[in-house]
Tab-separated table of N, CA, C and O in Angstrom:
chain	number	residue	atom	x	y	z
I	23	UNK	N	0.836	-1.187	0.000
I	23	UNK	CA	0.000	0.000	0.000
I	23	UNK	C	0.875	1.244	0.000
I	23	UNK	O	1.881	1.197	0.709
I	24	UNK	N	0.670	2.177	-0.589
I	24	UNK	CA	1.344	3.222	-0.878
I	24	UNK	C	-0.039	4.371	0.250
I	24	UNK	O	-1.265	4.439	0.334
I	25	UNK	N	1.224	5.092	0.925
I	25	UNK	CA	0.875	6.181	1.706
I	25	UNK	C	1.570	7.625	1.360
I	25	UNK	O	2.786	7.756	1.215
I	26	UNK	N	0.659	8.641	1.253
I	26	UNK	CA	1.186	9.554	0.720
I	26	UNK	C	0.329	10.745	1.226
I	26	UNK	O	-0.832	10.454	1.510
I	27	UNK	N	0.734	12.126	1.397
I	27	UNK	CA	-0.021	13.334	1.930
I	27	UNK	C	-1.838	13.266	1.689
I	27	UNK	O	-2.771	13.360	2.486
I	28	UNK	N	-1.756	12.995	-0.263
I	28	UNK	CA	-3.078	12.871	-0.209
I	28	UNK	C	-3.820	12.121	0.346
I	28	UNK	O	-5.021	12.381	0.420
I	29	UNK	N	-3.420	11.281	0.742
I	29	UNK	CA	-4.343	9.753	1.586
I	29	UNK	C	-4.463	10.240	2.770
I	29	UNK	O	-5.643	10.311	3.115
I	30	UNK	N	-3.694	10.618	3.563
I	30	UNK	CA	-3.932	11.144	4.314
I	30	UNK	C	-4.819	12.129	4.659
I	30	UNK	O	-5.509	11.857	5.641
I	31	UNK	N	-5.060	13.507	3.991
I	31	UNK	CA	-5.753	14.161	4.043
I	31	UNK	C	-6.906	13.632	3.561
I	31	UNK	O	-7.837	14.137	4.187
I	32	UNK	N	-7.502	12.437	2.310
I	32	UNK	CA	-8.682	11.666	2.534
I	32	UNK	C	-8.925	11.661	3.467
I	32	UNK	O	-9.692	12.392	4.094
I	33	UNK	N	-8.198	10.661	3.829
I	33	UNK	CA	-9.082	9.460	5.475
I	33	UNK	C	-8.896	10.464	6.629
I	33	UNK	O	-8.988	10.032	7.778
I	34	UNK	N	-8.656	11.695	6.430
I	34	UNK	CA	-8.779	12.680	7.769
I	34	UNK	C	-7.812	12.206	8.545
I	34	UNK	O	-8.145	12.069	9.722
I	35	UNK	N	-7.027	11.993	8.350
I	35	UNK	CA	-5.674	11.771	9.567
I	35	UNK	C	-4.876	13.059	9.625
I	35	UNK	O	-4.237	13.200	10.667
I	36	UNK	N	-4.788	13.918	8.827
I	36	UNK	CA	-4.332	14.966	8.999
I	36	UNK	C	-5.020	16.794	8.120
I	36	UNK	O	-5.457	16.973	6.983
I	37	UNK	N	-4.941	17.191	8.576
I	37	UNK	CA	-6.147	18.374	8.358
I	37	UNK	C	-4.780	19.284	7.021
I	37	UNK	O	-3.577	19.504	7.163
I	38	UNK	N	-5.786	19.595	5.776
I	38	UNK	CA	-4.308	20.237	5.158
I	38	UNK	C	-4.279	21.468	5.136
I	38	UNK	O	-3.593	22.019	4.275
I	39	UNK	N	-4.929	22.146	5.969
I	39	UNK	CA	-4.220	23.902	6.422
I	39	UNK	C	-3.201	23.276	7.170
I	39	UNK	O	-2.057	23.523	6.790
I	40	UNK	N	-3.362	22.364	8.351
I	40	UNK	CA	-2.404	22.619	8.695
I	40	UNK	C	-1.081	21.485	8.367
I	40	UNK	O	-0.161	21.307	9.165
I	41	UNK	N	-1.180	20.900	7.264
I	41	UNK	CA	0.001	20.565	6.478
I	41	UNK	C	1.008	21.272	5.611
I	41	UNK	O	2.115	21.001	5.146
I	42	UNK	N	0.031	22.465	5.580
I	42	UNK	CA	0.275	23.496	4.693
I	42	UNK	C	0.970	24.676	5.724
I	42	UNK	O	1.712	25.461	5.132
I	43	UNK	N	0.832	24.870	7.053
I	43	UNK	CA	1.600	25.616	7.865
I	43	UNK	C	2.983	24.930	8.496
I	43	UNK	O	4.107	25.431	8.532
I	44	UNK	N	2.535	23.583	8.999
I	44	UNK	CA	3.501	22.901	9.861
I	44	UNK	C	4.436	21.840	8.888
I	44	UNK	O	5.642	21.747	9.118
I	45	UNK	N	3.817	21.071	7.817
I	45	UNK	CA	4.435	20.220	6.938
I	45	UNK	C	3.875	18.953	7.590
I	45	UNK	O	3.103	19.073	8.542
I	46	UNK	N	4.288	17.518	7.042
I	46	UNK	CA	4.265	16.216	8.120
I	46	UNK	C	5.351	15.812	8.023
I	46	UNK	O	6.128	16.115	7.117
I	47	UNK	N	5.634	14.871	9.176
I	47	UNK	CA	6.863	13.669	8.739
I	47	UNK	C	6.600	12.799	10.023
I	47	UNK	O	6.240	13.024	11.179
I	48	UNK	N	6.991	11.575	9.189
I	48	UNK	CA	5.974	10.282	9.926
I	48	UNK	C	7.645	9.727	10.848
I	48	UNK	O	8.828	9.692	10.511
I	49	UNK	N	6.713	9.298	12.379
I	49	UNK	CA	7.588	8.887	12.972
I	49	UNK	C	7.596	7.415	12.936
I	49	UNK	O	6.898	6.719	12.198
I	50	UNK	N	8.695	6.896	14.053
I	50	UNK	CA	8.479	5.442	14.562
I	50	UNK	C	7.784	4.939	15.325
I	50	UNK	O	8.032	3.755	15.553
I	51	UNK	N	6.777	5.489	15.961
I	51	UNK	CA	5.609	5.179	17.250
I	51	UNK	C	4.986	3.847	16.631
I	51	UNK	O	4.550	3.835	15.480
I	52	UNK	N	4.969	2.661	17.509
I	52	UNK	CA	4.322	1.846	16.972
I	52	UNK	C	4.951	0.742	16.686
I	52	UNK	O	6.132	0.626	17.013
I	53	UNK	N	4.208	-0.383	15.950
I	53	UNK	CA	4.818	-1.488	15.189
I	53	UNK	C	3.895	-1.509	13.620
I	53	UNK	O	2.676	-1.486	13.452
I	54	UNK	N	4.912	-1.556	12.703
I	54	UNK	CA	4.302	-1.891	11.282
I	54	UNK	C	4.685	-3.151	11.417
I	54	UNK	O	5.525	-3.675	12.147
I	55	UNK	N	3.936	-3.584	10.591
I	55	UNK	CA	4.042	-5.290	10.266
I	55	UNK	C	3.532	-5.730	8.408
I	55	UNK	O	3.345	-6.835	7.898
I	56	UNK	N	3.469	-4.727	7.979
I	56	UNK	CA	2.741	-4.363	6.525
I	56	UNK	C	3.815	-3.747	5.912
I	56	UNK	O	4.507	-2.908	6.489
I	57	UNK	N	4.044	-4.218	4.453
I	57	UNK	CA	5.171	-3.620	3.935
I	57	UNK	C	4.639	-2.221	3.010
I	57	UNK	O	3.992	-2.211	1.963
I	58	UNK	N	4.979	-1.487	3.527
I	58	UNK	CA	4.261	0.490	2.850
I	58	UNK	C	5.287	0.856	1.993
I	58	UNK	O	6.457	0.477	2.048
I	59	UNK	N	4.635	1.834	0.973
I	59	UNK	CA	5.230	2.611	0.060
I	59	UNK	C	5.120	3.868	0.713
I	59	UNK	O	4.032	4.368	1.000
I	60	UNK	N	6.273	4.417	0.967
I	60	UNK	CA	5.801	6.010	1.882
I	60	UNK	C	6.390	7.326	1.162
I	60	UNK	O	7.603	7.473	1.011
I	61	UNK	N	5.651	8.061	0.827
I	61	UNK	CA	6.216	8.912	-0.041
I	61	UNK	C	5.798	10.079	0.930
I	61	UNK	O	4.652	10.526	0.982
I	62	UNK	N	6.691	10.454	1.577
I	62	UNK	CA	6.415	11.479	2.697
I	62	UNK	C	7.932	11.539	3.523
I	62	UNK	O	8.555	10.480	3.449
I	63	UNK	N	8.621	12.674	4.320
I	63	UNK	CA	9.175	13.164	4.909
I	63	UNK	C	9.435	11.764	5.904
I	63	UNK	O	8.383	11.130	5.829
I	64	UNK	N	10.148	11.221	6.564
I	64	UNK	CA	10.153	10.495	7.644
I	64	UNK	C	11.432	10.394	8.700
I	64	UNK	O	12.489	10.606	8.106
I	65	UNK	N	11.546	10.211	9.653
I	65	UNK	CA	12.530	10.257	10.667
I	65	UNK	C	13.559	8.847	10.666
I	65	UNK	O	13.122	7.724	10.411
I	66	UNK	N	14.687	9.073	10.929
I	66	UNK	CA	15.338	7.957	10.370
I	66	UNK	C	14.798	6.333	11.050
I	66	UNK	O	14.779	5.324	10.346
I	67	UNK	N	14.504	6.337	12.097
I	67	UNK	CA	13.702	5.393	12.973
I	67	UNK	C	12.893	5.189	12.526
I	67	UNK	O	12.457	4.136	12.990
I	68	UNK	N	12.148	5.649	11.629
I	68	UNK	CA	10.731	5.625	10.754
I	68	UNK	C	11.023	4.633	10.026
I	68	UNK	O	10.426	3.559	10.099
I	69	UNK	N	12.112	4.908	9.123
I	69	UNK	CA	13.022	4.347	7.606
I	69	UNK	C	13.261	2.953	7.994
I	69	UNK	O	12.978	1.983	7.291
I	70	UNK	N	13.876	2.909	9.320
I	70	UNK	CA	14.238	1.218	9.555
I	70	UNK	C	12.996	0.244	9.549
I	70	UNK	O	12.891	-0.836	8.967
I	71	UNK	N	11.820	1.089	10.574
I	71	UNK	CA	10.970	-0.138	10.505
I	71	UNK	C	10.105	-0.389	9.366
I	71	UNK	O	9.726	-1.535	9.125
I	72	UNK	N	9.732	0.706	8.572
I	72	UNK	CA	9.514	0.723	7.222
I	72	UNK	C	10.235	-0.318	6.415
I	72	UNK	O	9.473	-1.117	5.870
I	73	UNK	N	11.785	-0.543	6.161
I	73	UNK	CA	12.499	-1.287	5.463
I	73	UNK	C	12.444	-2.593	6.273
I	73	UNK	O	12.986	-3.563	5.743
I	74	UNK	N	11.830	-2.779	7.568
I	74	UNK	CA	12.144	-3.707	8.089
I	74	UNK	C	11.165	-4.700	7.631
I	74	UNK	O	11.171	-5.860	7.218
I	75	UNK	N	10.247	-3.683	7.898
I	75	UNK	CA	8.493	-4.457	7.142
I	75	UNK	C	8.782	-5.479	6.177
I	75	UNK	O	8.589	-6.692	6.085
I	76	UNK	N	9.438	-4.355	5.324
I	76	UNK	CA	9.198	-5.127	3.826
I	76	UNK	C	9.118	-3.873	2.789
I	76	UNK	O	9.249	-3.884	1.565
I	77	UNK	N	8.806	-2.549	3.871
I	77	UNK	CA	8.233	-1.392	2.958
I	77	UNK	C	9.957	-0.686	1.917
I	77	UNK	O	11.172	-0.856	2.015
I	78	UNK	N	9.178	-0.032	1.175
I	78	UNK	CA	10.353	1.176	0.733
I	78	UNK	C	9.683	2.729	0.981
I	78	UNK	O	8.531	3.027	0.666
I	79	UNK	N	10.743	3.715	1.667
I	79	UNK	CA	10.492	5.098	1.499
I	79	UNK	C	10.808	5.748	0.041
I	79	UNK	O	11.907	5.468	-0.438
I	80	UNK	N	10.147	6.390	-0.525
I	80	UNK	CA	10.711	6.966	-1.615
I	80	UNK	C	11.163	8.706	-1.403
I	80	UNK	O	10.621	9.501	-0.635
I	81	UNK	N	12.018	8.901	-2.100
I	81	UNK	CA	12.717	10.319	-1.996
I	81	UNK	C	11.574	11.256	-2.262
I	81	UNK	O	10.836	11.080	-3.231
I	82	UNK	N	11.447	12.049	-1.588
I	82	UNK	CA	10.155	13.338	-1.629
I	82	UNK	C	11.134	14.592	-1.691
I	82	UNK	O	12.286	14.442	-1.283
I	83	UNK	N	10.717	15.825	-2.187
I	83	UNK	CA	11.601	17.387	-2.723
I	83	UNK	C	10.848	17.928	-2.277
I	83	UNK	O	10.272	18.573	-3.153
I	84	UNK	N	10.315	18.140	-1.063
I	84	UNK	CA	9.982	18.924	-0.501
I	84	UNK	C	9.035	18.378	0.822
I	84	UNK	O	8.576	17.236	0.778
I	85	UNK	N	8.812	19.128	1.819
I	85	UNK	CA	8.390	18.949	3.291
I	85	UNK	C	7.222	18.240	2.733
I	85	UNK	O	7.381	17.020	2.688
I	86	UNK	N	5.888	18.757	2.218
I	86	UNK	CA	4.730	17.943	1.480
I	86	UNK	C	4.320	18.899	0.886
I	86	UNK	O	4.442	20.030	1.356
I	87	UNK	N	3.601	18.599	-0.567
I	87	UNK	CA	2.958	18.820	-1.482
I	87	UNK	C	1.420	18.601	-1.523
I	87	UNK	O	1.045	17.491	-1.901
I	88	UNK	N	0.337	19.668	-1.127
I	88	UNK	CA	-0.805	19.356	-0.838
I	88	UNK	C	-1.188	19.859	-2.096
I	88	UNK	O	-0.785	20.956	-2.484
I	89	UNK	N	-2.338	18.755	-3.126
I	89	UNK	CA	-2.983	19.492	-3.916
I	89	UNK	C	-4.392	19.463	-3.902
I	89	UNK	O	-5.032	20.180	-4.671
């Protein structure tokens, strides 16, 4: 499954004024167990359990892109 700003702002997990003031970037809180496509900002602790999954982060150019 691929996760990305817009999905987010779908499913209401994050409001986009204020993605658009503050930016996102996804931490490590938690356990994934699902391998994700994350196209978003993330903390390096993020990256491991992401790759640990199974997932890949992909390179993003900028904080987020709301359209």
């Amino acid at each position: 499954s691929e996760v990305t700003i817009a999905i987010l702002i779908k499913h209401q997990l994050v409001k986009a004024k204020e993605v658009e003031q503050k930016g996102v970037k996804v931490l490590a809180g938690g356990e994934l167990t699902t391998p994700l496509v994350i196209k978003l900002p993330v903390s390096e602790s993020a990256r491991e359990k992401i790759l640990s999954a199974g997932g890949r982060v992909e390179p993003t150019s900028a904080s987020v892109i709301v359209t």
